[in-house]
Structure formats: C-alpha cells, structure tokens
C-alpha cells in the first residue's frame, strides 16, 4: 500500500512539473492595413519564432486578414510577418506629411512612423524625406528598408485555460505610405489631366515652354511626368518657382517634382504657373514635323494644405519644328577622336553643346574670347559613338556653328 501511494505521488508531482512545458496554446488574430479593421491584408506569411530565432510554426492570413496558430508550447515567442503583395501607393502627399512631422506640426502613429522611416535607421529625418521625394518619386529607386513594414509582436505563453486562444492584432503598412490608402487591385491617381493649348515652333535657339494649369489657388507642391517627342526636341533644363525644383530626363520622359520646403508651405506660390521647360529643336529633326506632349496619369498638384487638388488640367503645347539658324561649319580634328577634340573657328564667345544620337545633351562648355582660334574639348567621359555639336555665339551678327564627330575607344 505504501509503494502504491509513493508511485501515485511521484506521478502527480511530475505531471505538475511538466505541465507548463507541454502545455498547448493557441494564437489567433488579424493583420490590418494601418490598424484599420476595414482593410484586412490577405496573403501575409506569419512565422512564430522562439527567442533563439527558431521557426516554430508558419501560417498565412486568409482573405479576411485572419491567422491561427495551434499547439504552441509554453514559452516566449515573437511574430515575423511578410508578403509579396504590392504595397500602398506612395505619393507627394506622403512626402509632405513627413516634412510637416520634421517641422513639428504633425505627430506620427506607430505605423506612420514605420512608414516614414524608409531607410530603416529607427528615426525619421530629412534623409527619409529626400529618399521619398527624390530617390523614390523622381528617380524610381526602391526603398532601402523594403516594401512592407509590420508591427513587432512579442508573446509570452504561460498556462492557459484549455480551448481559449490568445489574440494578437498586427498592423501593416507599405513603406513610405503615410496616407494609408491600400487597395489590393491598386487605385487610380489621375488627379491631373493634360490639355493641348497653344502651338510652339522650335528652333536651334533655346525656347521656353511654360507649363501652366487651371488651378489658380495657392499650392505647396507638384509632380509631373511628361512624355515628350524625343525625335523632335531636346530638353536642356527645367526652371521652377524656386531652388527646390528637381527633375530627371529619361528617353522621351521628363519627370519634374517641386515642394515648398519653407515652414510656411503653401503661402506664396500659385498653381497657374508651375514651371518652364528650356528646349531646342533636335538636330536632324524633319522640317514641318509636329507632335504633342502627353501627361502621364501619376501626376499631382498639392493645394496649400498639402492635399491633392482635384480637377487640375495641365496646359501643354503642340510642338512644331522650325528652321535651324545654324549654317556655319568648322574644322574638327582628330575625327574619330579618343580623348581630346579640337574645333577650329574664328570667334568663340558663346556656348558649345554636344548631343548624342538620341538628342540628349551630354556636355556643355562656356567659351570666352581667349578660346578664339581652336577650342579643345575633353572627350574622355563620352561613350563610343556618333555625336553632334552646336556652338551658339553670344556676339551680334555671328552665325552658329554645327558639326559632327565620332568618339572611338
């Protein structure tokens, strides 16, 4: 009888001691975009890891953003979340909101802070602002931190009532998306449209094309992506309301972005005149050729409060080729050239422009009277191929000079 009592006591003690180790727990929850229950995120891979970074279980959220883990031993864990879905759209409004935070005029929620920290430094600084504005919106570069951010969730399971699961809600955000508008199928951002207005006749002389709109109120920023006929014209510069305008020129597309970065943003620039393109007729363009510029759908004009204005129409001109005034010629040597091109002309007070075959300006040199006779141009940085040069004189009654040369290796 004593032995039986002793065995029973040992078994009970072992069960009490081992029960926390072998206890089975459950975890359920949802993943919502910006913690909004109305915007669940499906197809999120959820990993349950112990504190040694060992993966204990893996599951995926359903169409309602729900996930479930079963049979979890007692212990400490954390959740790691990821998805291959496209994140929310990042727009100029998001960059504006980061700027307002940096000026101390806007407070972030946890998920807004995570969205704004696009370089993953753990802080939000002007570096993050310029990564969103320039690297991402203007240049199309990905965010250093990746596309998605999810809430950090740590769990500590002790003994639980059988059949009663723990719950953990997880917020998600796309990097850079402070506005928090996410649709699995994407959304239309056609806030601005383009309209053909007047006709501009292009020549070898620089023409100024005014980009205007029907929005005459105060603005705090804009970004425009404009398709232009690269076989008809070259763009040599873009001028904006102040020094905060940035632009990038790709083959047939000019991307323009401007933000009022003063602490009184939206207080002094109006939307009727946005910027000025400096353009030239492309060398070799056909006579009497005409074409139009086309505005891409992802443009935006921000009103004085940093919100996208609706119903904005951008006036773009019809373009027509005129005549080149360049009729002079010059002697160039050596041709082909390797590292130094010499151009022999009589008078050199002006500017020398060099264009590649696509019409892109690749080099510009300002000339003075001391260059008279022979101009020497360093061509080390040019790729192999054919180039056109134009020397536009600053002197009265002086013709422009044009010519071609070949760069060899």
mmCIF file of C-alpha atoms in Angstrom:
data_model
loop_
_atom_site.group_PDB
_atom_site.id
_atom_site.type_symbol
_atom_site.label_atom_id
_atom_site.label_comp_id
_atom_site.label_asym_id
_atom_site.label_seq_id
_atom_site.Cartn_x
_atom_site.Cartn_y
_atom_site.Cartn_z
ATOM 1 C CA UNK A 1 0.000 0.000 0.000
ATOM 2 C CA UNK A 2 2.823 2.449 0.836
ATOM 3 C CA UNK A 3 4.532 1.748 -2.504
ATOM 4 C CA UNK A 4 1.313 2.499 -4.404
ATOM 5 C CA UNK A 5 0.868 5.794 -2.566
ATOM 6 C CA UNK A 6 4.518 6.739 -3.293
ATOM 7 C CA UNK A 7 4.178 5.969 -7.037
ATOM 8 C CA UNK A 8 0.966 7.945 -7.285
ATOM 9 C CA UNK A 9 2.585 10.917 -5.545
ATOM 10 C CA UNK A 10 5.599 10.858 -7.908
ATOM 11 C CA UNK A 11 3.348 10.756 -10.981
ATOM 12 C CA UNK A 12 1.298 13.696 -9.735
ATOM 13 C CA UNK A 13 4.441 15.751 -8.978
ATOM 14 C CA UNK A 14 5.893 15.004 -12.422
ATOM 15 C CA UNK A 15 2.631 15.992 -14.115
ATOM 16 C CA UNK A 16 2.552 19.272 -12.198
ATOM 17 C CA UNK A 17 6.227 19.951 -13.067
ATOM 18 C CA UNK A 18 5.925 19.011 -16.739
ATOM 19 C CA UNK A 19 2.517 20.527 -17.451
ATOM 20 C CA UNK A 20 3.862 24.050 -18.142
ATOM 21 C CA UNK A 21 6.408 22.619 -20.564
ATOM 22 C CA UNK A 22 3.973 20.543 -22.582
ATOM 23 C CA UNK A 23 1.012 22.893 -22.302
ATOM 24 C CA UNK A 24 -0.521 23.607 -25.699
ATOM 25 C CA UNK A 25 -1.595 27.160 -26.511
ATOM 26 C CA UNK A 26 -3.463 28.784 -29.372
ATOM 27 C CA UNK A 27 -2.962 32.152 -31.031
ATOM 28 C CA UNK A 28 -5.310 33.937 -33.380
ATOM 29 C CA UNK A 29 -5.501 37.450 -34.767
ATOM 30 C CA UNK A 30 -5.811 39.697 -37.805
ATOM 31 C CA UNK A 31 -3.452 41.770 -39.935
ATOM 32 C CA UNK A 32 -4.959 45.143 -40.881
ATOM 33 C CA UNK A 33 -3.536 47.951 -43.025
ATOM 34 C CA UNK A 34 -2.821 50.932 -40.761
ATOM 35 C CA UNK A 35 -4.711 49.122 -37.970
ATOM 36 C CA UNK A 36 -7.980 49.622 -39.874
ATOM 37 C CA UNK A 37 -10.339 46.638 -39.413
ATOM 38 C CA UNK A 38 -11.965 47.616 -42.700
ATOM 39 C CA UNK A 39 -8.718 46.964 -44.589
ATOM 40 C CA UNK A 40 -7.517 43.436 -43.787
ATOM 41 C CA UNK A 41 -4.364 42.221 -45.530
ATOM 42 C CA UNK A 42 -4.517 38.700 -47.016
ATOM 43 C CA UNK A 43 -1.597 36.554 -48.151
ATOM 44 C CA UNK A 44 0.659 37.580 -45.284
ATOM 45 C CA UNK A 45 3.109 34.859 -44.255
ATOM 46 C CA UNK A 46 3.139 34.702 -40.441
ATOM 47 C CA UNK A 47 6.028 32.984 -38.691
ATOM 48 C CA UNK A 48 6.062 32.117 -34.994
ATOM 49 C CA UNK A 49 9.653 32.108 -33.733
ATOM 50 C CA UNK A 50 11.186 31.432 -30.334
ATOM 51 C CA UNK A 51 13.657 33.814 -28.767
ATOM 52 C CA UNK A 52 16.535 31.876 -30.362
ATOM 53 C CA UNK A 53 15.082 32.728 -33.789
ATOM 54 C CA UNK A 54 13.937 29.171 -34.468
ATOM 55 C CA UNK A 55 10.787 28.963 -36.601
ATOM 56 C CA UNK A 56 8.163 27.074 -34.598
ATOM 57 C CA UNK A 57 5.192 27.383 -36.976
ATOM 58 C CA UNK A 58 4.246 29.148 -40.205
ATOM 59 C CA UNK A 59 0.813 30.102 -41.493
ATOM 60 C CA UNK A 60 -0.772 32.641 -43.865
ATOM 61 C CA UNK A 61 -3.600 35.122 -43.441
ATOM 62 C CA UNK A 62 -6.843 34.403 -45.272
ATOM 63 C CA UNK A 63 -8.928 36.833 -47.331
ATOM 64 C CA UNK A 64 -10.091 38.489 -44.110
ATOM 65 C CA UNK A 65 -6.564 39.009 -42.789
ATOM 66 C CA UNK A 66 -7.052 36.281 -40.173
ATOM 67 C CA UNK A 67 -4.381 33.848 -38.973
ATOM 68 C CA UNK A 68 -4.301 30.988 -36.448
ATOM 69 C CA UNK A 69 -1.602 29.009 -34.629
ATOM 70 C CA UNK A 70 -2.370 25.850 -32.630
ATOM 71 C CA UNK A 71 -0.470 23.562 -30.259
ATOM 72 C CA UNK A 72 2.058 26.144 -29.067
ATOM 73 C CA UNK A 73 4.182 25.034 -26.092
ATOM 74 C CA UNK A 74 4.570 27.446 -23.210
ATOM 75 C CA UNK A 75 7.409 29.899 -23.703
ATOM 76 C CA UNK A 76 8.368 33.260 -25.167
ATOM 77 C CA UNK A 77 7.919 33.946 -28.884
ATOM 78 C CA UNK A 78 7.645 36.697 -31.466
ATOM 79 C CA UNK A 79 5.870 37.079 -34.811
ATOM 80 C CA UNK A 80 7.593 37.823 -38.114
ATOM 81 C CA UNK A 81 5.347 38.918 -40.995
ATOM 82 C CA UNK A 82 5.958 39.308 -44.727
ATOM 83 C CA UNK A 83 4.039 39.447 -48.001
ATOM 84 C CA UNK A 84 4.643 39.604 -51.738
ATOM 85 C CA UNK A 85 1.609 41.820 -52.375
ATOM 86 C CA UNK A 86 2.072 45.280 -53.839
ATOM 87 C CA UNK A 87 2.109 47.876 -51.034
ATOM 88 C CA UNK A 88 0.076 51.075 -50.910
ATOM 89 C CA UNK A 89 0.779 53.882 -53.361
ATOM 90 C CA UNK A 90 3.331 56.469 -52.265
ATOM 91 C CA UNK A 91 2.589 60.000 -53.452
ATOM 92 C CA UNK A 92 3.701 63.574 -52.966
ATOM 93 C CA UNK A 93 1.229 63.833 -50.082
ATOM 94 C CA UNK A 94 3.321 61.332 -48.109
ATOM 95 C CA UNK A 95 6.492 63.392 -48.576
ATOM 96 C CA UNK A 96 4.569 66.498 -47.469
ATOM 97 C CA UNK A 97 3.408 64.734 -44.298
ATOM 98 C CA UNK A 98 6.989 63.733 -43.441
ATOM 99 C CA UNK A 99 8.024 67.366 -43.901
ATOM 100 C CA UNK A 100 5.249 68.514 -41.556
ATOM 101 C CA UNK A 101 6.473 65.999 -38.950
ATOM 102 C CA UNK A 102 10.034 67.323 -39.262
ATOM 103 C CA UNK A 103 8.778 70.876 -38.732
ATOM 104 C CA UNK A 104 6.991 69.673 -35.581
ATOM 105 C CA UNK A 105 3.485 70.234 -36.927
ATOM 106 C CA UNK A 106 2.347 66.620 -37.210
ATOM 107 C CA UNK A 107 2.559 63.621 -34.871
ATOM 108 C CA UNK A 108 3.009 60.083 -36.172
ATOM 109 C CA UNK A 109 1.221 56.947 -35.054
ATOM 110 C CA UNK A 110 3.378 53.828 -34.709
ATOM 111 C CA UNK A 111 2.573 52.647 -38.218
ATOM 112 C CA UNK A 112 3.063 56.118 -39.727
ATOM 113 C CA UNK A 113 6.487 56.309 -38.090
ATOM 114 C CA UNK A 114 7.377 52.891 -39.523
ATOM 115 C CA UNK A 115 6.170 54.009 -42.965
ATOM 116 C CA UNK A 116 8.222 57.217 -42.793
ATOM 117 C CA UNK A 117 11.457 55.512 -41.690
ATOM 118 C CA UNK A 118 12.266 54.390 -45.231
ATOM 119 C CA UNK A 119 15.980 53.871 -44.605
ATOM 120 C CA UNK A 120 15.413 51.705 -41.515
ATOM 121 C CA UNK A 121 17.506 53.851 -39.171
ATOM 122 C CA UNK A 122 14.954 53.828 -36.356
ATOM 123 C CA UNK A 123 14.493 57.598 -36.702
ATOM 124 C CA UNK A 124 12.706 59.870 -39.177
ATOM 125 C CA UNK A 125 14.931 62.632 -40.548
ATOM 126 C CA UNK A 126 15.325 64.809 -43.627
ATOM 127 C CA UNK A 127 17.184 61.880 -45.180
ATOM 128 C CA UNK A 128 13.928 59.889 -45.206
ATOM 129 C CA UNK A 129 12.098 62.866 -46.702
ATOM 130 C CA UNK A 130 14.538 63.193 -49.601
ATOM 131 C CA UNK A 131 14.581 59.423 -50.184
ATOM 132 C CA UNK A 132 10.796 59.551 -50.678
ATOM 133 C CA UNK A 133 10.818 62.772 -52.725
ATOM 134 C CA UNK A 134 13.899 62.304 -54.921
ATOM 135 C CA UNK A 135 15.043 58.680 -54.855
ATOM 136 C CA UNK A 136 11.568 57.116 -54.976
ATOM 137 C CA UNK A 137 9.101 59.534 -56.577
ATOM 138 C CA UNK A 138 11.506 61.193 -59.014
ATOM 139 C CA UNK A 139 14.077 58.504 -59.773
ATOM 140 C CA UNK A 140 12.018 55.360 -59.171
ATOM 141 C CA UNK A 141 14.501 53.735 -56.787
ATOM 142 C CA UNK A 142 13.217 51.204 -54.212
ATOM 143 C CA UNK A 143 13.243 51.999 -50.511
ATOM 144 C CA UNK A 144 16.315 50.722 -48.617
ATOM 145 C CA UNK A 145 14.074 49.240 -45.928
ATOM 146 C CA UNK A 146 11.926 47.222 -48.374
ATOM 147 C CA UNK A 147 8.291 47.431 -49.458
ATOM 148 C CA UNK A 148 6.396 46.471 -46.282
ATOM 149 C CA UNK A 149 6.589 47.061 -42.528
ATOM 150 C CA UNK A 150 4.693 45.083 -39.883
ATOM 151 C CA UNK A 151 4.097 45.550 -36.189
ATOM 152 C CA UNK A 152 6.576 43.857 -33.858
ATOM 153 C CA UNK A 153 4.664 41.404 -31.655
ATOM 154 C CA UNK A 154 6.197 39.516 -28.711
ATOM 155 C CA UNK A 155 4.321 36.778 -26.877
ATOM 156 C CA UNK A 156 4.816 35.093 -23.507
ATOM 157 C CA UNK A 157 2.708 31.966 -23.082
ATOM 158 C CA UNK A 158 2.072 30.610 -19.614
ATOM 159 C CA UNK A 159 -0.534 28.022 -18.680
ATOM 160 C CA UNK A 160 -3.821 28.907 -20.362
ATOM 161 C CA UNK A 161 -7.380 27.700 -19.994
ATOM 162 C CA UNK A 162 -7.876 24.852 -22.403
ATOM 163 C CA UNK A 163 -9.530 25.910 -25.670
ATOM 164 C CA UNK A 164 -9.224 29.652 -25.049
ATOM 165 C CA UNK A 165 -6.812 31.147 -27.654
ATOM 166 C CA UNK A 166 -4.724 34.257 -27.186
ATOM 167 C CA UNK A 167 -5.229 37.072 -29.679
ATOM 168 C CA UNK A 168 -2.740 39.436 -31.321
ATOM 169 C CA UNK A 169 -3.735 42.085 -33.842
ATOM 170 C CA UNK A 170 -0.959 43.181 -36.201
ATOM 171 C CA UNK A 171 -0.813 46.415 -38.196
ATOM 172 C CA UNK A 172 0.818 46.570 -41.619
ATOM 173 C CA UNK A 173 1.952 49.466 -43.779
ATOM 174 C CA UNK A 174 3.651 49.995 -47.075
ATOM 175 C CA UNK A 175 6.983 51.788 -46.733
ATOM 176 C CA UNK A 176 6.516 55.485 -47.468
ATOM 177 C CA UNK A 177 2.709 55.268 -47.373
ATOM 178 C CA UNK A 178 1.678 57.587 -44.572
ATOM 179 C CA UNK A 179 -1.662 58.329 -46.196
ATOM 180 C CA UNK A 180 -2.661 54.717 -45.598
ATOM 181 C CA UNK A 181 -4.824 54.047 -48.650
ATOM 182 C CA UNK A 182 -4.296 50.460 -49.792
ATOM 183 C CA UNK A 183 -6.353 48.519 -52.297
ATOM 184 C CA UNK A 184 -5.213 45.048 -53.412
ATOM 185 C CA UNK A 185 -6.078 45.903 -57.020
ATOM 186 C CA UNK A 186 -4.389 49.330 -56.862
ATOM 187 C CA UNK A 187 -6.089 52.712 -57.170
ATOM 188 C CA UNK A 188 -6.359 55.454 -59.732
ATOM 189 C CA UNK A 189 -4.205 58.506 -59.093
ATOM 190 C CA UNK A 190 -5.384 60.506 -62.102
ATOM 191 C CA UNK A 191 -5.593 63.765 -60.152
ATOM 192 C CA UNK A 192 -4.340 65.825 -63.097
ATOM 193 C CA UNK A 193 -5.025 65.663 -66.816
ATOM 194 C CA UNK A 194 -3.262 67.207 -69.775
ATOM 195 C CA UNK A 195 -4.781 69.538 -72.350
ATOM 196 C CA UNK A 196 -3.199 70.743 -75.599
ATOM 197 C CA UNK A 197 -3.145 74.542 -75.658
ATOM 198 C CA UNK A 198 -1.040 76.749 -77.915
ATOM 199 C CA UNK A 199 1.495 75.807 -80.583
ATOM 200 C CA UNK A 200 5.236 76.344 -80.118
ATOM 201 C CA UNK A 201 7.631 76.469 -83.054
ATOM 202 C CA UNK A 202 11.009 75.023 -82.123
ATOM 203 C CA UNK A 203 14.367 76.095 -83.488
ATOM 204 C CA UNK A 204 18.011 75.559 -82.716
ATOM 205 C CA UNK A 205 17.746 78.525 -80.363
ATOM 206 C CA UNK A 206 16.533 77.760 -76.849
ATOM 207 C CA UNK A 207 12.762 78.086 -76.471
ATOM 208 C CA UNK A 208 10.885 78.446 -73.193
ATOM 209 C CA UNK A 209 7.777 76.303 -72.807
ATOM 210 C CA UNK A 210 5.555 77.426 -69.943
ATOM 211 C CA UNK A 211 3.783 74.611 -68.082
ATOM 212 C CA UNK A 212 0.593 76.108 -66.666
ATOM 213 C CA UNK A 213 -2.631 74.829 -65.111
ATOM 214 C CA UNK A 214 -6.219 75.844 -64.493
ATOM 215 C CA UNK A 215 -5.644 75.717 -60.719
ATOM 216 C CA UNK A 216 -5.114 79.324 -59.666
ATOM 217 C CA UNK A 217 -5.053 78.842 -55.887
ATOM 218 C CA UNK A 218 -2.013 78.601 -53.625
ATOM 219 C CA UNK A 219 -0.070 75.344 -53.903
ATOM 220 C CA UNK A 220 2.506 73.563 -51.731
ATOM 221 C CA UNK A 221 3.951 71.151 -54.293
ATOM 222 C CA UNK A 222 3.537 69.298 -57.580
ATOM 223 C CA UNK A 223 4.990 66.417 -59.530
ATOM 224 C CA UNK A 224 4.510 65.832 -63.256
ATOM 225 C CA UNK A 225 5.767 63.100 -65.561
ATOM 226 C CA UNK A 226 5.530 64.260 -69.174
ATOM 227 C CA UNK A 227 6.128 62.213 -72.301
ATOM 228 C CA UNK A 228 7.764 64.387 -74.946
ATOM 229 C CA UNK A 229 8.735 63.692 -78.600
ATOM 230 C CA UNK A 230 12.461 63.000 -78.236
ATOM 231 C CA UNK A 231 12.819 62.764 -82.029
ATOM 232 C CA UNK A 232 11.700 66.397 -82.293
ATOM 233 C CA UNK A 233 13.142 68.188 -79.278
ATOM 234 C CA UNK A 234 15.778 68.110 -76.564
ATOM 235 C CA UNK A 235 15.242 69.444 -73.042
ATOM 236 C CA UNK A 236 18.240 71.296 -71.654
ATOM 237 C CA UNK A 237 16.748 72.443 -68.362
ATOM 238 C CA UNK A 238 13.676 72.996 -66.191
ATOM 239 C CA UNK A 239 13.082 76.119 -64.091
ATOM 240 C CA UNK A 240 10.615 76.204 -61.202
ATOM 241 C CA UNK A 241 9.216 78.535 -58.542
ATOM 242 C CA UNK A 242 12.467 78.359 -56.535
ATOM 243 C CA UNK A 243 15.563 76.254 -55.995
ATOM 244 C CA UNK A 244 13.566 73.316 -54.593
ATOM 245 C CA UNK A 245 12.577 72.071 -58.058
ATOM 246 C CA UNK A 246 14.206 68.808 -59.168
ATOM 247 C CA UNK A 247 13.883 66.999 -62.468
ATOM 248 C CA UNK A 248 15.126 63.918 -64.284
ATOM 249 C CA UNK A 249 15.205 63.336 -68.035
ATOM 250 C CA UNK A 250 14.910 59.840 -69.439
ATOM 251 C CA UNK A 251 14.462 58.900 -73.077
ATOM 252 C CA UNK A 252 11.205 60.600 -74.021
ATOM 253 C CA UNK A 253 10.124 61.398 -70.431
ATOM 254 C CA UNK A 254 10.829 64.407 -68.239
ATOM 255 C CA UNK A 255 9.997 63.957 -64.546
ATOM 256 C CA UNK A 256 9.518 67.140 -62.530
ATOM 257 C CA UNK A 257 8.960 67.489 -58.789
ATOM 258 C CA UNK A 258 8.731 70.550 -56.557
ATOM 259 C CA UNK A 259 7.875 71.017 -52.895
ATOM 260 C CA UNK A 260 7.537 74.244 -50.963
ATOM 261 C CA UNK A 261 10.035 73.367 -48.226
ATOM 262 C CA UNK A 262 9.543 76.540 -46.217
ATOM 263 C CA UNK A 263 7.908 76.426 -42.791
ATOM 264 C CA UNK A 264 5.060 78.425 -44.354
ATOM 265 C CA UNK A 265 4.482 75.917 -47.124
ATOM 266 C CA UNK A 266 1.548 76.787 -49.362
ATOM 267 C CA UNK A 267 1.667 80.511 -48.695
ATOM 268 C CA UNK A 268 3.335 82.162 -51.702
ATOM 269 C CA UNK A 269 3.236 80.074 -54.931
ATOM 270 C CA UNK A 270 0.140 79.808 -57.124
ATOM 271 C CA UNK A 271 -0.779 76.913 -59.371
ATOM 272 C CA UNK A 272 -1.449 78.800 -62.601
ATOM 273 C CA UNK A 273 2.262 78.720 -63.497
ATOM 274 C CA UNK A 274 4.169 75.600 -62.466
ATOM 275 C CA UNK A 275 7.481 75.528 -64.317
ATOM 276 C CA UNK A 276 9.327 76.355 -67.544
ATOM 277 C CA UNK A 277 10.989 73.864 -69.897
ATOM 278 C CA UNK A 278 14.083 75.010 -71.783
ATOM 279 C CA UNK A 279 14.043 73.176 -75.111
ATOM 280 C CA UNK A 280 15.713 73.082 -78.525
ATOM 281 C CA UNK A 281 14.811 71.590 -81.849
ATOM 282 C CA UNK A 282 16.659 68.302 -82.092
ATOM 283 C CA UNK A 283 19.471 68.154 -84.613
ATOM 284 C CA UNK A 284 18.241 66.203 -87.630
ATOM 285 C CA UNK A 285 14.518 66.696 -86.952
ATOM 286 C CA UNK A 286 12.352 66.712 -90.061
ATOM 287 C CA UNK A 287 11.129 70.027 -91.398
ATOM 288 C CA UNK A 288 7.484 70.857 -90.527
ATOM 289 C CA UNK A 289 7.304 67.911 -88.137
ATOM 290 C CA UNK A 290 4.734 68.280 -85.350
ATOM 291 C CA UNK A 291 3.848 66.372 -82.200
ATOM 292 C CA UNK A 292 2.395 66.832 -78.725
ATOM 293 C CA UNK A 293 3.496 66.305 -75.149
ATOM 294 C CA UNK A 294 1.438 63.835 -73.083
ATOM 295 C CA UNK A 295 0.967 63.923 -69.317
ATOM 296 C CA UNK A 296 1.217 60.597 -67.500
ATOM 297 C CA UNK A 297 -1.563 59.729 -65.041
ATOM 298 C CA UNK A 298 0.529 59.704 -61.866
ATOM 299 C CA UNK A 299 0.930 63.482 -61.576
ATOM 300 C CA UNK A 300 -0.296 65.549 -58.648
ATOM 301 C CA UNK A 301 -0.710 69.168 -57.549
ATOM 302 C CA UNK A 302 -0.958 69.788 -53.797
ATOM 303 C CA UNK A 303 -3.183 72.565 -52.513
ATOM 304 C CA UNK A 304 -1.939 74.929 -49.809
ATOM 305 C CA UNK A 305 -2.682 72.315 -47.109
ATOM 306 C CA UNK A 306 -0.698 69.541 -48.786
ATOM 307 C CA UNK A 307 -3.738 67.665 -50.124
ATOM 308 C CA UNK A 308 -4.041 66.578 -53.755
ATOM 309 C CA UNK A 309 -6.154 69.092 -55.674
ATOM 310 C CA UNK A 310 -8.794 67.560 -57.918
ATOM 311 C CA UNK A 311 -9.831 68.539 -61.426
ATOM 312 C CA UNK A 312 -6.453 70.045 -62.309
ATOM 313 C CA UNK A 313 -5.765 70.468 -66.031
ATOM 314 C CA UNK A 314 -2.193 70.982 -67.213
ATOM 315 C CA UNK A 315 -1.794 73.003 -70.405
ATOM 316 C CA UNK A 316 0.795 71.508 -72.753
ATOM 317 C CA UNK A 317 1.677 72.976 -76.164
ATOM 318 C CA UNK A 318 1.653 71.407 -79.589
ATOM 319 C CA UNK A 319 5.222 71.342 -80.898
ATOM 320 C CA UNK A 320 6.288 72.125 -84.443
ATOM 321 C CA UNK A 321 9.751 72.038 -85.972
ATOM 322 C CA UNK A 322 11.035 75.320 -87.330
ATOM 323 C CA UNK A 323 14.311 76.007 -89.091
ATOM 324 C CA UNK A 324 17.843 75.763 -87.796
ATOM 325 C CA UNK A 325 19.725 79.036 -87.758
ATOM 326 C CA UNK A 326 22.948 77.055 -87.605
ATOM 327 C CA UNK A 327 24.576 77.434 -91.022
ATOM 328 C CA UNK A 328 28.257 77.794 -90.228
ATOM 329 C CA UNK A 329 30.754 74.941 -90.209
ATOM 330 C CA UNK A 330 34.082 74.326 -88.529
ATOM 331 C CA UNK A 331 37.113 72.081 -88.851
ATOM 332 C CA UNK A 332 37.288 69.316 -86.231
ATOM 333 C CA UNK A 333 40.282 67.076 -85.608
ATOM 334 C CA UNK A 334 41.130 64.350 -84.907
ATOM 335 C CA UNK A 335 37.964 62.674 -86.115
ATOM 336 C CA UNK A 336 37.418 59.968 -84.885
ATOM 337 C CA UNK A 337 38.602 61.232 -81.514
ATOM 338 C CA UNK A 338 39.755 59.399 -78.395
ATOM 339 C CA UNK A 339 40.319 61.886 -75.582
ATOM 340 C CA UNK A 340 40.566 65.433 -76.984
ATOM 341 C CA UNK A 341 38.561 67.041 -79.774
ATOM 342 C CA UNK A 342 39.865 70.244 -81.380
ATOM 343 C CA UNK A 343 37.466 72.629 -83.142
ATOM 344 C CA UNK A 344 38.967 75.416 -85.289
ATOM 345 C CA UNK A 345 36.732 78.504 -85.627
ATOM 346 C CA UNK A 346 37.240 82.259 -85.805
ATOM 347 C CA UNK A 347 35.290 83.531 -82.803
ATOM 348 C CA UNK A 348 34.277 81.611 -79.712
ATOM 349 C CA UNK A 349 32.266 83.827 -77.391
ATOM 350 C CA UNK A 350 29.270 81.627 -76.662
ATOM 351 C CA UNK A 351 28.425 78.100 -75.553
ATOM 352 C CA UNK A 352 29.330 74.728 -77.047
ATOM 353 C CA UNK A 353 26.714 71.970 -76.751
ATOM 354 C CA UNK A 354 27.396 68.290 -77.518
ATOM 355 C CA UNK A 355 24.479 65.882 -78.147
ATOM 356 C CA UNK A 356 24.435 62.109 -78.566
ATOM 357 C CA UNK A 357 22.435 60.286 -81.261
ATOM 358 C CA UNK A 358 19.275 60.300 -79.109
ATOM 359 C CA UNK A 359 19.432 64.106 -78.899
ATOM 360 C CA UNK A 360 20.436 64.075 -75.230
ATOM 361 C CA UNK A 361 22.750 66.878 -74.124
ATOM 362 C CA UNK A 362 25.888 65.162 -72.808
ATOM 363 C CA UNK A 363 28.337 68.050 -72.456
ATOM 364 C CA UNK A 364 28.198 71.843 -72.281
ATOM 365 C CA UNK A 365 31.148 74.258 -72.299
ATOM 366 C CA UNK A 366 31.085 78.034 -71.907
ATOM 367 C CA UNK A 367 33.549 79.791 -74.241
ATOM 368 C CA UNK A 368 35.263 83.170 -73.989
ATOM 369 C CA UNK A 369 37.369 85.329 -76.274
ATOM 370 C CA UNK A 370 40.531 83.581 -75.112
ATOM 371 C CA UNK A 371 39.288 80.431 -76.868
ATOM 372 C CA UNK A 372 39.411 82.116 -80.286
ATOM 373 C CA UNK A 373 41.126 80.029 -82.940
ATOM 374 C CA UNK A 374 40.963 76.492 -81.543
ATOM 375 C CA UNK A 375 38.676 75.040 -78.894
ATOM 376 C CA UNK A 376 39.884 71.845 -77.195
ATOM 377 C CA UNK A 377 37.242 69.617 -75.614
ATOM 378 C CA UNK A 378 37.989 66.680 -73.294
ATOM 379 C CA UNK A 379 36.071 63.625 -74.561
ATOM 380 C CA UNK A 380 37.356 61.000 -72.113
ATOM 381 C CA UNK A 381 33.955 60.669 -70.431
ATOM 382 C CA UNK A 382 31.985 60.171 -73.650
ATOM 383 C CA UNK A 383 30.941 56.684 -74.719
ATOM 384 C CA UNK A 384 31.918 55.394 -78.133
ATOM 385 C CA UNK A 385 29.556 56.593 -80.858
ATOM 386 C CA UNK A 386 28.499 59.484 -83.059
ATOM 387 C CA UNK A 387 27.910 62.995 -81.664
ATOM 388 C CA UNK A 388 26.701 66.391 -82.882
ATOM 389 C CA UNK A 389 27.983 69.716 -81.567
ATOM 390 C CA UNK A 390 26.495 73.201 -81.798
ATOM 391 C CA UNK A 391 28.336 76.386 -80.866
ATOM 392 C CA UNK A 392 25.891 79.217 -80.198
ATOM 393 C CA UNK A 393 27.562 82.614 -80.350
ATOM 394 C CA UNK A 394 26.849 85.415 -77.895
ATOM 395 C CA UNK A 395 28.116 88.027 -80.353
ATOM 396 C CA UNK A 396 25.764 90.002 -82.650
ATOM 397 C CA UNK A 397 25.639 89.094 -86.328
ATOM 398 C CA UNK A 398 27.542 85.854 -85.705
ATOM 399 C CA UNK A 399 26.208 82.603 -87.133
ATOM 400 C CA UNK A 400 26.029 79.432 -85.065
ATOM 401 C CA UNK A 401 28.406 76.572 -85.814
ATOM 402 C CA UNK A 402 27.478 72.901 -86.109
ATOM 403 C CA UNK A 403 29.337 69.709 -86.843
ATOM 404 C CA UNK A 404 29.656 66.001 -86.149
ATOM 405 C CA UNK A 405 32.369 63.756 -84.768
ATOM 406 C CA UNK A 406 32.892 60.123 -83.805
ATOM 407 C CA UNK A 407 34.216 59.026 -80.414
ATOM 408 C CA UNK A 408 36.255 55.821 -80.514
ATOM 409 C CA UNK A 409 37.765 53.799 -77.692
#
